[in-house]
Amino acid sequence: MAEKVIINDVGPRDGLQNQSKILLPAERIQLINKLLAAGLTHIEVGAFVSPKAVPAMAGTDEVAAGLPKGDYAFSALIPNRKGYELATAAGIRNVGLVIAASNTMNERNINMNNDRALAVCEDVLAQARQDGVNAQVYVATAWECPFEGQIDAAVVADLSEKLLAAGATEIVLADTIGAAAPAQVKTLLKPLVANLGAANLSCHFHDTRGMGVADVFAAVECGIRKFDASIGGLGGCPFAPGATGNVATEDVVLMLNQMGFETGINLAALIAAADLAAELTGNCDGGHSSRWIRKQIEKGAIAA
Ligand code: HMG
Ligand code: MG
């Protein structure tokens, strides 16, 4: 049986948070349902953050209320205890805290310095453990910070270790501005996987320099089996200058399929979800591979 790789589609959160057009909760739910129809089981459905900081994520409670029931791993991003309380009150059982490896990014993104951000994470992680809520933590700017430049791998390792010790169910290593090349991915991941275990790690790549899929490949070679990706390559952090879209889900699925992994995701249905994302946002180019995938669907070589 083929080895499984989990894809967590962050389009409804990372993909929509930076759009000039703000979608209605009903439209966000429509997109989530299209992703489910494509076979995705892991979806980040929104964020419980300050609506002043990120207006597009207001109404995530309404999105959560409209999610279908089933064996799905729906998650939401949270920056602090208030976000945790709002998320869990909305029925979310998988939360994603965010902390950056660089102080300036923490200040710009969540208005906290490194020490405060770590203390907030530790506090929320303790609560989540008590409540039986899965709490993963994004380590943003894990390779490069738009303000402070290259990040020392030892800082990321130390932070990841502390967060796991505090109860994080997973560390999501995030290349916020899409600056890492595959060799840099391996340099960071090899010792992290050896010390912390691949099962405790996942990766979140942005595709700014067109290396997102190559970065996923490098991470797969290091043993990582869980990835964030975004439908149609939507995405970007409003507080990280130069951050563009996430690596597109269709590009990642296509590559993993060709590598012989099982993702459970249907490419034709994924393209239908990308079409909906484009229709709703008016601003979604699709992945690098989408033209080719469409041709295969037309020819009947990729079946719906
Ligand atoms: P602050 O202004 O310092 O917060 O912002 P505060 O604690 O002083 O509170 C100010 C107001 O916000 C208060 O309301 C709070 O109740 C409210 P008021 O009394 O003025 O009416 N508030 C909240 N409301 C809703 N949800 C909350 C919440 N917390 C406080 N959770 C804060 C600090 C963290 C709140 C703010 O900076 C924030 O929301 N930041 C989130 C920024 C964000 O969403 N960034 C994008 C996601 S991260 C990302 O994209 C990177 C990632 O993709 C990985 C990667 O690529 O690297 C994950
Ligand atoms: Mg991101």
Tab-separated table of C-alpha atoms and ligand atoms in Angstrom:
chain	number	residue	atom	x	y	z
A	1	MET	CA	0.000	0.000	0.000
A	2	ALA	CA	1.249	3.481	-0.869
A	3	GLU	CA	2.600	5.603	1.962
A	4	LYS	CA	0.259	8.407	2.983
A	5	VAL	CA	1.046	12.113	3.011
A	6	ILE	CA	-1.412	14.471	4.673
A	7	ILE	CA	-2.224	17.746	2.975
A	8	ASN	CA	-3.776	20.428	5.114
A	9	ASP	CA	-5.402	23.057	2.892
A	10	VAL	CA	-4.909	26.480	4.447
A	11	GLY	CA	-6.656	28.319	1.595
A	12	PRO	CA	-9.714	29.302	3.639
A	13	ARG	CA	-7.360	30.988	6.158
A	14	ASP	CA	-3.951	31.925	4.709
A	15	GLY	CA	-5.472	32.128	1.234
A	16	LEU	CA	-8.239	34.538	2.162
A	17	GLN	CA	-6.693	36.601	4.966
A	18	ASN	CA	-4.818	38.892	2.589
A	19	GLN	CA	-7.389	39.279	-0.184
A	20	SER	CA	-8.710	42.736	-0.943
A	21	LYS	CA	-12.133	41.160	-1.481
A	22	ILE	CA	-13.542	39.930	1.805
A	23	LEU	CA	-15.654	36.813	1.433
A	24	LEU	CA	-18.869	36.168	3.307
A	25	PRO	CA	-18.890	33.276	5.783
A	26	ALA	CA	-21.297	31.431	3.432
A	27	GLU	CA	-18.785	31.789	0.569
A	28	ARG	CA	-15.960	30.569	2.801
A	29	ILE	CA	-18.058	27.523	3.701
A	30	GLN	CA	-18.746	26.929	0.004
A	31	LEU	CA	-14.985	26.817	-0.639
A	32	ILE	CA	-14.420	24.462	2.304
A	33	ASN	CA	-17.124	22.132	0.985
A	34	LYS	CA	-15.471	22.078	-2.443
A	35	LEU	CA	-12.180	21.110	-0.806
A	36	LEU	CA	-13.918	18.335	1.103
A	37	ALA	CA	-15.460	17.140	-2.158
A	38	ALA	CA	-11.925	16.854	-3.555
A	39	GLY	CA	-10.988	14.512	-0.717
A	40	LEU	CA	-9.226	16.883	1.651
A	41	THR	CA	-9.766	15.888	5.265
A	42	HIS	CA	-7.522	18.534	6.859
A	43	ILE	CA	-8.561	22.152	6.313
A	44	GLU	CA	-7.700	25.347	8.163
A	45	VAL	CA	-11.086	27.020	8.104
A	46	GLY	CA	-10.215	30.477	9.396
A	47	ALA	CA	-8.648	32.462	12.212
A	48	PHE	CA	-9.795	33.806	15.547
A	49	VAL	CA	-7.689	36.952	15.465
A	50	SER	CA	-8.386	40.613	16.008
A	51	PRO	CA	-10.858	41.701	13.299
A	52	LYS	CA	-9.054	45.046	13.299
A	53	ALA	CA	-5.784	43.294	12.417
A	54	VAL	CA	-7.298	40.955	9.802
A	55	PRO	CA	-10.815	41.983	8.733
A	56	ALA	CA	-11.111	39.083	6.268
A	57	MET	CA	-11.095	36.554	9.110
A	58	ALA	CA	-13.993	38.131	11.023
A	59	GLY	CA	-16.906	35.743	11.139
A	60	THR	CA	-14.845	32.577	11.538
A	61	ASP	CA	-17.317	31.579	14.256
A	62	GLU	CA	-20.052	31.611	11.594
A	63	VAL	CA	-17.850	29.531	9.313
A	64	ALA	CA	-17.269	27.039	12.130
A	65	ALA	CA	-21.010	26.823	12.808
A	66	GLY	CA	-21.662	25.949	9.162
A	67	LEU	CA	-19.087	23.165	8.823
A	68	PRO	CA	-20.373	19.738	7.891
A	69	LYS	CA	-20.151	16.984	10.481
A	70	GLY	CA	-17.790	14.128	9.773
A	71	ASP	CA	-14.387	12.716	10.361
A	72	TYR	CA	-12.560	15.892	9.356
A	73	ALA	CA	-9.659	17.741	10.943
A	74	PHE	CA	-10.874	21.331	10.775
A	75	SER	CA	-8.459	23.764	12.379
A	76	ALA	CA	-8.267	27.492	13.046
A	77	LEU	CA	-5.375	29.854	13.613
A	78	ILE	CA	-5.207	31.659	16.955
A	79	PRO	CA	-2.686	34.198	18.266
A	80	ASN	CA	-3.524	34.238	21.981
A	81	ARG	CA	-5.788	33.018	24.786
A	82	LYS	CA	-8.735	35.057	23.558
A	83	GLY	CA	-8.424	33.346	20.179
A	84	TYR	CA	-8.293	29.986	21.934
A	85	GLU	CA	-11.452	30.752	23.885
A	86	LEU	CA	-13.322	31.961	20.803
A	87	ALA	CA	-12.178	28.970	18.734
A	88	THR	CA	-13.119	26.356	21.299
A	89	ALA	CA	-16.452	28.096	21.993
A	90	ALA	CA	-17.106	27.776	18.259
A	91	GLY	CA	-16.487	24.040	18.460
A	92	ILE	CA	-12.978	23.968	16.981
A	93	ARG	CA	-10.859	21.108	18.406
A	94	ASN	CA	-7.651	21.769	16.433
A	95	VAL	CA	-6.013	25.132	16.932
A	96	GLY	CA	-2.878	26.559	15.355
A	97	LEU	CA	-0.953	29.017	17.483
A	98	VAL	CA	1.528	31.252	15.713
A	99	ILE	CA	4.922	32.458	16.879
A	100	ALA	CA	7.800	33.665	14.727
A	101	ALA	CA	11.439	32.747	15.143
A	102	SER	CA	12.288	36.451	14.812
A	103	ASN	CA	11.417	39.192	17.261
A	104	THR	CA	10.439	41.846	14.704
A	105	MET	CA	8.040	39.470	12.967
A	106	ASN	CA	6.384	38.679	16.297
A	107	GLU	CA	6.010	42.370	17.017
A	108	ARG	CA	4.529	43.106	13.591
A	109	ASN	CA	2.285	40.067	13.440
A	110	ILE	CA	0.979	39.623	16.970
A	111	ASN	CA	2.217	42.724	18.808
A	112	MET	CA	4.362	40.689	21.209
A	113	ASN	CA	8.086	40.269	21.623
A	114	ASN	CA	9.636	36.794	21.542
A	115	ASP	CA	9.447	36.224	25.289
A	116	ARG	CA	5.839	37.310	25.536
A	117	ALA	CA	4.846	35.264	22.479
A	118	LEU	CA	6.441	32.126	23.965
A	119	ALA	CA	4.760	32.730	27.333
A	120	VAL	CA	1.377	33.122	25.600
A	121	CYS	CA	1.940	29.900	23.640
A	122	GLU	CA	2.923	28.002	26.796
A	123	ASP	CA	-0.148	29.257	28.625
A	124	VAL	CA	-2.527	28.298	25.790
A	125	LEU	CA	-0.790	24.942	25.263
A	126	ALA	CA	-1.283	24.072	28.936
A	127	GLN	CA	-4.973	24.931	28.648
A	128	ALA	CA	-5.361	22.954	25.429
A	129	ARG	CA	-3.724	19.905	26.996
A	130	GLN	CA	-6.136	20.147	29.925
A	131	ASP	CA	-9.100	20.462	27.537
A	132	GLY	CA	-7.955	17.684	25.193
A	133	VAL	CA	-7.698	20.151	22.283
A	134	ASN	CA	-5.007	19.551	19.635
A	135	ALA	CA	-2.750	22.571	19.517
A	136	GLN	CA	-0.149	22.807	16.813
A	137	VAL	CA	2.211	25.766	16.645
A	138	TYR	CA	3.386	27.557	13.521
A	139	VAL	CA	6.989	28.624	13.777
A	140	ALA	CA	6.891	31.462	11.244
A	141	THR	CA	9.991	32.917	9.589
A	142	ALA	CA	11.709	29.586	10.223
A	143	TRP	CA	14.179	30.239	7.405
A	144	GLU	CA	14.121	33.963	6.750
A	145	CYS	CA	12.468	37.023	8.221
A	146	PRO	CA	11.510	39.992	6.024
A	147	PHE	CA	12.925	42.315	8.705
A	148	GLU	CA	15.842	40.417	10.245
A	149	GLY	CA	17.069	38.280	7.338
A	150	GLN	CA	18.355	34.704	7.654
A	151	ILE	CA	17.314	32.847	10.786
A	152	ASP	CA	19.781	30.782	12.791
A	153	ALA	CA	18.663	27.130	12.673
A	154	ALA	CA	19.563	26.785	16.364
A	155	VAL	CA	16.884	29.369	17.246
A	156	VAL	CA	14.221	27.352	15.406
A	157	ALA	CA	15.391	24.103	16.994
A	158	ASP	CA	15.360	25.577	20.496
A	159	LEU	CA	11.920	27.143	20.031
A	160	SER	CA	10.442	23.958	18.523
A	161	GLU	CA	11.795	21.878	21.386
A	162	LYS	CA	10.331	24.243	24.010
A	163	LEU	CA	6.927	24.266	22.292
A	164	LEU	CA	6.765	20.474	22.051
A	165	ALA	CA	7.772	20.209	25.701
A	166	ALA	CA	4.950	22.635	26.530
A	167	GLY	CA	2.404	20.358	24.830
A	168	ALA	CA	2.315	21.359	21.167
A	169	THR	CA	0.902	18.456	19.190
A	170	GLU	CA	2.909	19.465	16.135
A	171	ILE	CA	5.361	22.131	14.993
A	172	VAL	CA	4.593	23.647	11.602
A	173	LEU	CA	7.800	25.034	10.160
A	174	ALA	CA	6.756	27.975	8.041
A	175	ASP	CA	8.640	29.801	5.310
A	176	THR	CA	6.521	32.930	5.674
A	177	ILE	CA	7.972	34.853	2.740
A	178	GLY	CA	8.862	31.871	0.563
A	179	ALA	CA	12.591	32.505	0.700
A	180	ALA	CA	13.998	29.032	1.327
A	181	ALA	CA	15.593	26.898	-1.381
A	182	PRO	CA	15.487	23.094	-1.118
A	183	ALA	CA	19.054	22.867	0.198
A	184	GLN	CA	18.176	25.256	3.029
A	185	VAL	CA	15.072	23.216	3.748
A	186	LYS	CA	17.251	20.142	4.198
A	187	THR	CA	19.811	21.973	6.332
A	188	LEU	CA	17.117	22.967	8.818
A	189	LEU	CA	15.053	19.783	8.688
A	190	LYS	CA	17.628	17.009	8.879
A	191	PRO	CA	18.702	17.680	12.469
A	192	LEU	CA	15.174	18.679	13.517
A	193	VAL	CA	13.726	15.410	12.223
A	194	ALA	CA	16.537	13.470	13.910
A	195	ASN	CA	15.994	15.210	17.256
A	196	LEU	CA	12.236	15.805	17.367
A	197	GLY	CA	10.840	13.110	15.067
A	198	ALA	CA	9.161	13.614	11.687
A	199	ALA	CA	5.740	12.806	13.163
A	200	ASN	CA	5.966	15.950	15.308
A	201	LEU	CA	6.708	18.201	12.352
A	202	SER	CA	4.975	19.533	9.278
A	203	CYS	CA	5.911	22.204	6.740
A	204	HIS	CA	4.223	25.311	5.362
A	205	PHE	CA	5.842	26.792	2.276
A	206	HIS	CA	5.020	29.958	0.408
A	207	ASP	CA	5.820	29.958	-3.302
A	208	THR	CA	7.205	33.469	-3.752
A	209	ARG	CA	10.284	32.326	-5.670
A	210	GLY	CA	8.611	29.368	-7.387
A	211	MET	CA	10.429	26.879	-5.169
A	212	GLY	CA	7.459	25.737	-3.091
A	213	VAL	CA	7.121	22.337	-4.700
A	214	ALA	CA	10.891	21.814	-4.696
A	215	ASP	CA	10.841	22.658	-0.989
A	216	VAL	CA	8.093	20.104	-0.376
A	217	PHE	CA	10.225	17.535	-2.214
A	218	ALA	CA	13.229	18.350	-0.030
A	219	ALA	CA	11.102	18.028	3.099
A	220	VAL	CA	9.644	14.697	1.918
A	221	GLU	CA	13.210	13.464	1.477
A	222	CYS	CA	13.864	14.453	5.093
A	223	GLY	CA	10.902	12.338	6.234
A	224	ILE	CA	8.131	14.951	6.576
A	225	ARG	CA	4.724	13.496	5.722
A	226	LYS	CA	2.381	16.407	6.426
A	227	PHE	CA	2.202	19.674	4.477
A	228	ASP	CA	0.161	22.825	4.371
A	229	ALA	CA	-0.776	24.002	0.899
A	230	SER	CA	-3.371	26.382	-0.438
A	231	ILE	CA	-5.928	25.837	-3.154
A	232	GLY	CA	-4.954	27.688	-6.314
A	233	GLY	CA	-1.819	29.009	-4.587
A	234	LEU	CA	-3.756	31.687	-2.716
A	235	GLY	CA	-2.107	33.101	0.361
A	236	GLY	CA	0.112	35.635	2.072
A	237	CYS	CA	0.621	37.256	5.425
A	238	PRO	CA	-0.503	40.901	5.636
A	239	PHE	CA	2.296	41.612	8.134
A	240	ALA	CA	5.185	40.077	6.182
A	241	PRO	CA	6.250	42.293	3.277
A	242	GLY	CA	6.975	40.225	0.174
A	243	ALA	CA	4.947	37.205	1.231
A	244	THR	CA	2.984	35.837	-1.695
A	245	GLY	CA	0.778	32.764	-2.060
A	246	ASN	CA	1.292	29.388	-0.457
A	247	VAL	CA	2.478	26.490	-2.529
A	248	ALA	CA	-0.611	25.405	-4.492
A	249	THR	CA	-2.406	22.292	-3.292
A	250	GLU	CA	-2.756	21.019	-6.883
A	251	ASP	CA	1.028	21.285	-7.457
A	252	VAL	CA	1.799	19.401	-4.252
A	253	VAL	CA	-0.794	16.689	-4.895
A	254	LEU	CA	0.392	16.171	-8.475
A	255	MET	CA	4.010	15.795	-7.395
A	256	LEU	CA	3.176	13.461	-4.502
A	257	ASN	CA	0.989	11.334	-6.786
A	258	GLN	CA	3.874	10.987	-9.235
A	259	MET	CA	6.178	10.068	-6.355
A	260	GLY	CA	3.807	7.223	-5.482
A	261	PHE	CA	2.345	8.666	-2.287
A	262	GLU	CA	-1.309	8.431	-1.345
A	263	THR	CA	-3.047	11.729	-0.585
A	264	GLY	CA	-6.685	10.713	-1.025
A	265	ILE	CA	-7.219	13.853	-3.114
A	266	ASN	CA	-8.805	13.902	-6.562
A	267	LEU	CA	-7.033	16.323	-8.906
A	268	ALA	CA	-10.034	17.052	-11.106
A	269	ALA	CA	-12.172	17.939	-8.098
A	270	LEU	CA	-9.284	20.006	-6.757
A	271	ILE	CA	-9.251	22.039	-9.970
A	272	ALA	CA	-12.987	22.613	-9.489
A	273	ALA	CA	-12.166	23.978	-6.015
A	274	ALA	CA	-9.466	26.233	-7.518
A	275	ASP	CA	-12.044	27.500	-10.034
A	276	LEU	CA	-14.381	28.362	-7.181
A	277	ALA	CA	-11.553	30.116	-5.318
A	278	ALA	CA	-10.884	32.176	-8.455
A	279	GLU	CA	-14.559	32.976	-8.915
A	280	LEU	CA	-14.998	34.027	-5.290
A	281	THR	CA	-11.822	36.064	-4.892
A	282	GLY	CA	-11.332	37.267	-8.457
A	283	ASN	CA	-7.654	36.867	-7.701
A	284	CYS	CA	-6.420	33.313	-7.969
A	285	ASP	CA	-4.028	32.276	-10.733
A	286	GLY	CA	-3.914	28.578	-9.862
A	287	GLY	CA	-0.839	26.426	-9.413
A	288	HIS	CA	2.042	26.108	-11.872
A	289	SER	CA	0.663	22.759	-12.987
A	290	SER	CA	-2.988	23.752	-13.347
A	291	ARG	CA	-2.892	24.309	-17.139
A	292	TRP	CA	-1.409	20.852	-17.639
A	293	ILE	CA	-3.876	19.238	-15.230
A	294	ARG	CA	-6.788	20.904	-17.061
A	295	LYS	CA	-5.543	19.477	-20.375
A	296	GLN	CA	-5.444	15.988	-18.854
A	297	ILE	CA	-8.989	16.409	-17.552
A	298	GLU	CA	-10.145	17.515	-21.043
A	299	LYS	CA	-8.453	14.462	-22.581
A	300	GLY	CA	-9.962	12.172	-19.963
A	301	ALA	CA	-6.503	11.209	-18.693
A	302	ILE	CA	-7.376	12.522	-15.214
A	303	ALA	CA	-10.836	11.470	-14.142
A	304	ALA	CA	-13.206	13.318	-11.891
B	1	HMG	P1	-3.331	43.821	20.326
B	1	HMG	O1	-3.926	45.071	19.763
B	1	HMG	O2	-1.999	43.905	20.991
B	1	HMG	O3	-4.342	43.033	21.250
B	1	HMG	O4	-3.239	42.786	19.104
B	1	HMG	P2	-4.957	43.363	22.655
B	1	HMG	O5	-4.815	42.135	23.472
B	1	HMG	O6	-4.393	44.649	23.190
B	1	HMG	O7	-6.485	43.590	22.297
B	1	HMG	C1	-6.917	44.623	21.418
B	1	HMG	C2	-8.327	44.310	20.955
B	1	HMG	O8	-8.337	43.110	20.164
B	1	HMG	C3	-9.302	44.051	22.097
B	1	HMG	O9	-10.581	44.458	21.649
B	1	HMG	C4	-9.304	42.566	22.228
B	1	HMG	O10	-10.456	42.050	22.797
B	1	HMG	C5	-9.209	42.146	20.778
B	1	HMG	P3	-11.203	45.906	22.028
B	1	HMG	O11	-11.198	45.927	23.516
B	1	HMG	O12	-10.255	46.905	21.426
B	1	HMG	O13	-12.528	45.867	21.372
B	1	HMG	N1	-8.604	40.821	20.601
B	1	HMG	C6	-9.152	39.854	19.846
B	1	HMG	N2	-10.265	39.811	19.091
B	1	HMG	C7	-10.521	38.657	18.453
B	1	HMG	N3	-9.705	37.581	18.491
B	1	HMG	C8	-8.584	37.595	19.227
B	1	HMG	C9	-8.279	38.766	19.936
B	1	HMG	N4	-7.248	39.107	20.734
B	1	HMG	C10	-7.470	40.352	21.140
B	1	HMG	N5	-7.790	36.524	19.237
B	1	HMG	C11	-3.364	40.475	18.461
B	1	HMG	C12	-2.698	41.511	19.333
B	1	HMG	C13	-2.591	39.203	18.610
B	1	HMG	C14	-4.802	40.272	18.904
B	1	HMG	C15	-3.378	40.973	16.990
B	1	HMG	O14	-2.105	41.434	16.659
B	1	HMG	C16	-3.786	39.881	16.034
B	1	HMG	O15	-4.932	39.488	15.973
B	1	HMG	N6	-2.828	39.387	15.237
B	1	HMG	C17	-3.096	38.308	14.302
B	1	HMG	C18	-2.369	38.624	13.044
B	1	HMG	C19	-2.657	37.595	11.978
B	1	HMG	O16	-3.709	36.994	11.907
B	1	HMG	N7	-1.669	37.402	11.088
B	1	HMG	C20	-1.801	36.493	9.997
B	1	HMG	C21	-1.759	35.081	10.434
B	1	HMG	S1	-0.099	34.511	10.764
B	1	HMG	C22	0.463	34.007	9.212
B	1	HMG	O17	-0.151	34.276	8.214
B	1	HMG	C23	1.700	33.163	9.143
B	1	HMG	C24	1.376	31.686	8.909
B	1	HMG	O18	0.643	31.503	7.703
B	1	HMG	C25	2.656	30.870	8.839
B	1	HMG	C26	3.668	31.494	7.871
B	1	HMG	O19	3.401	31.558	6.670
B	1	HMG	O20	4.712	31.902	8.396
B	1	HMG	C27	0.550	31.097	10.046
B	2	MG	MG	1.482	31.380	5.767
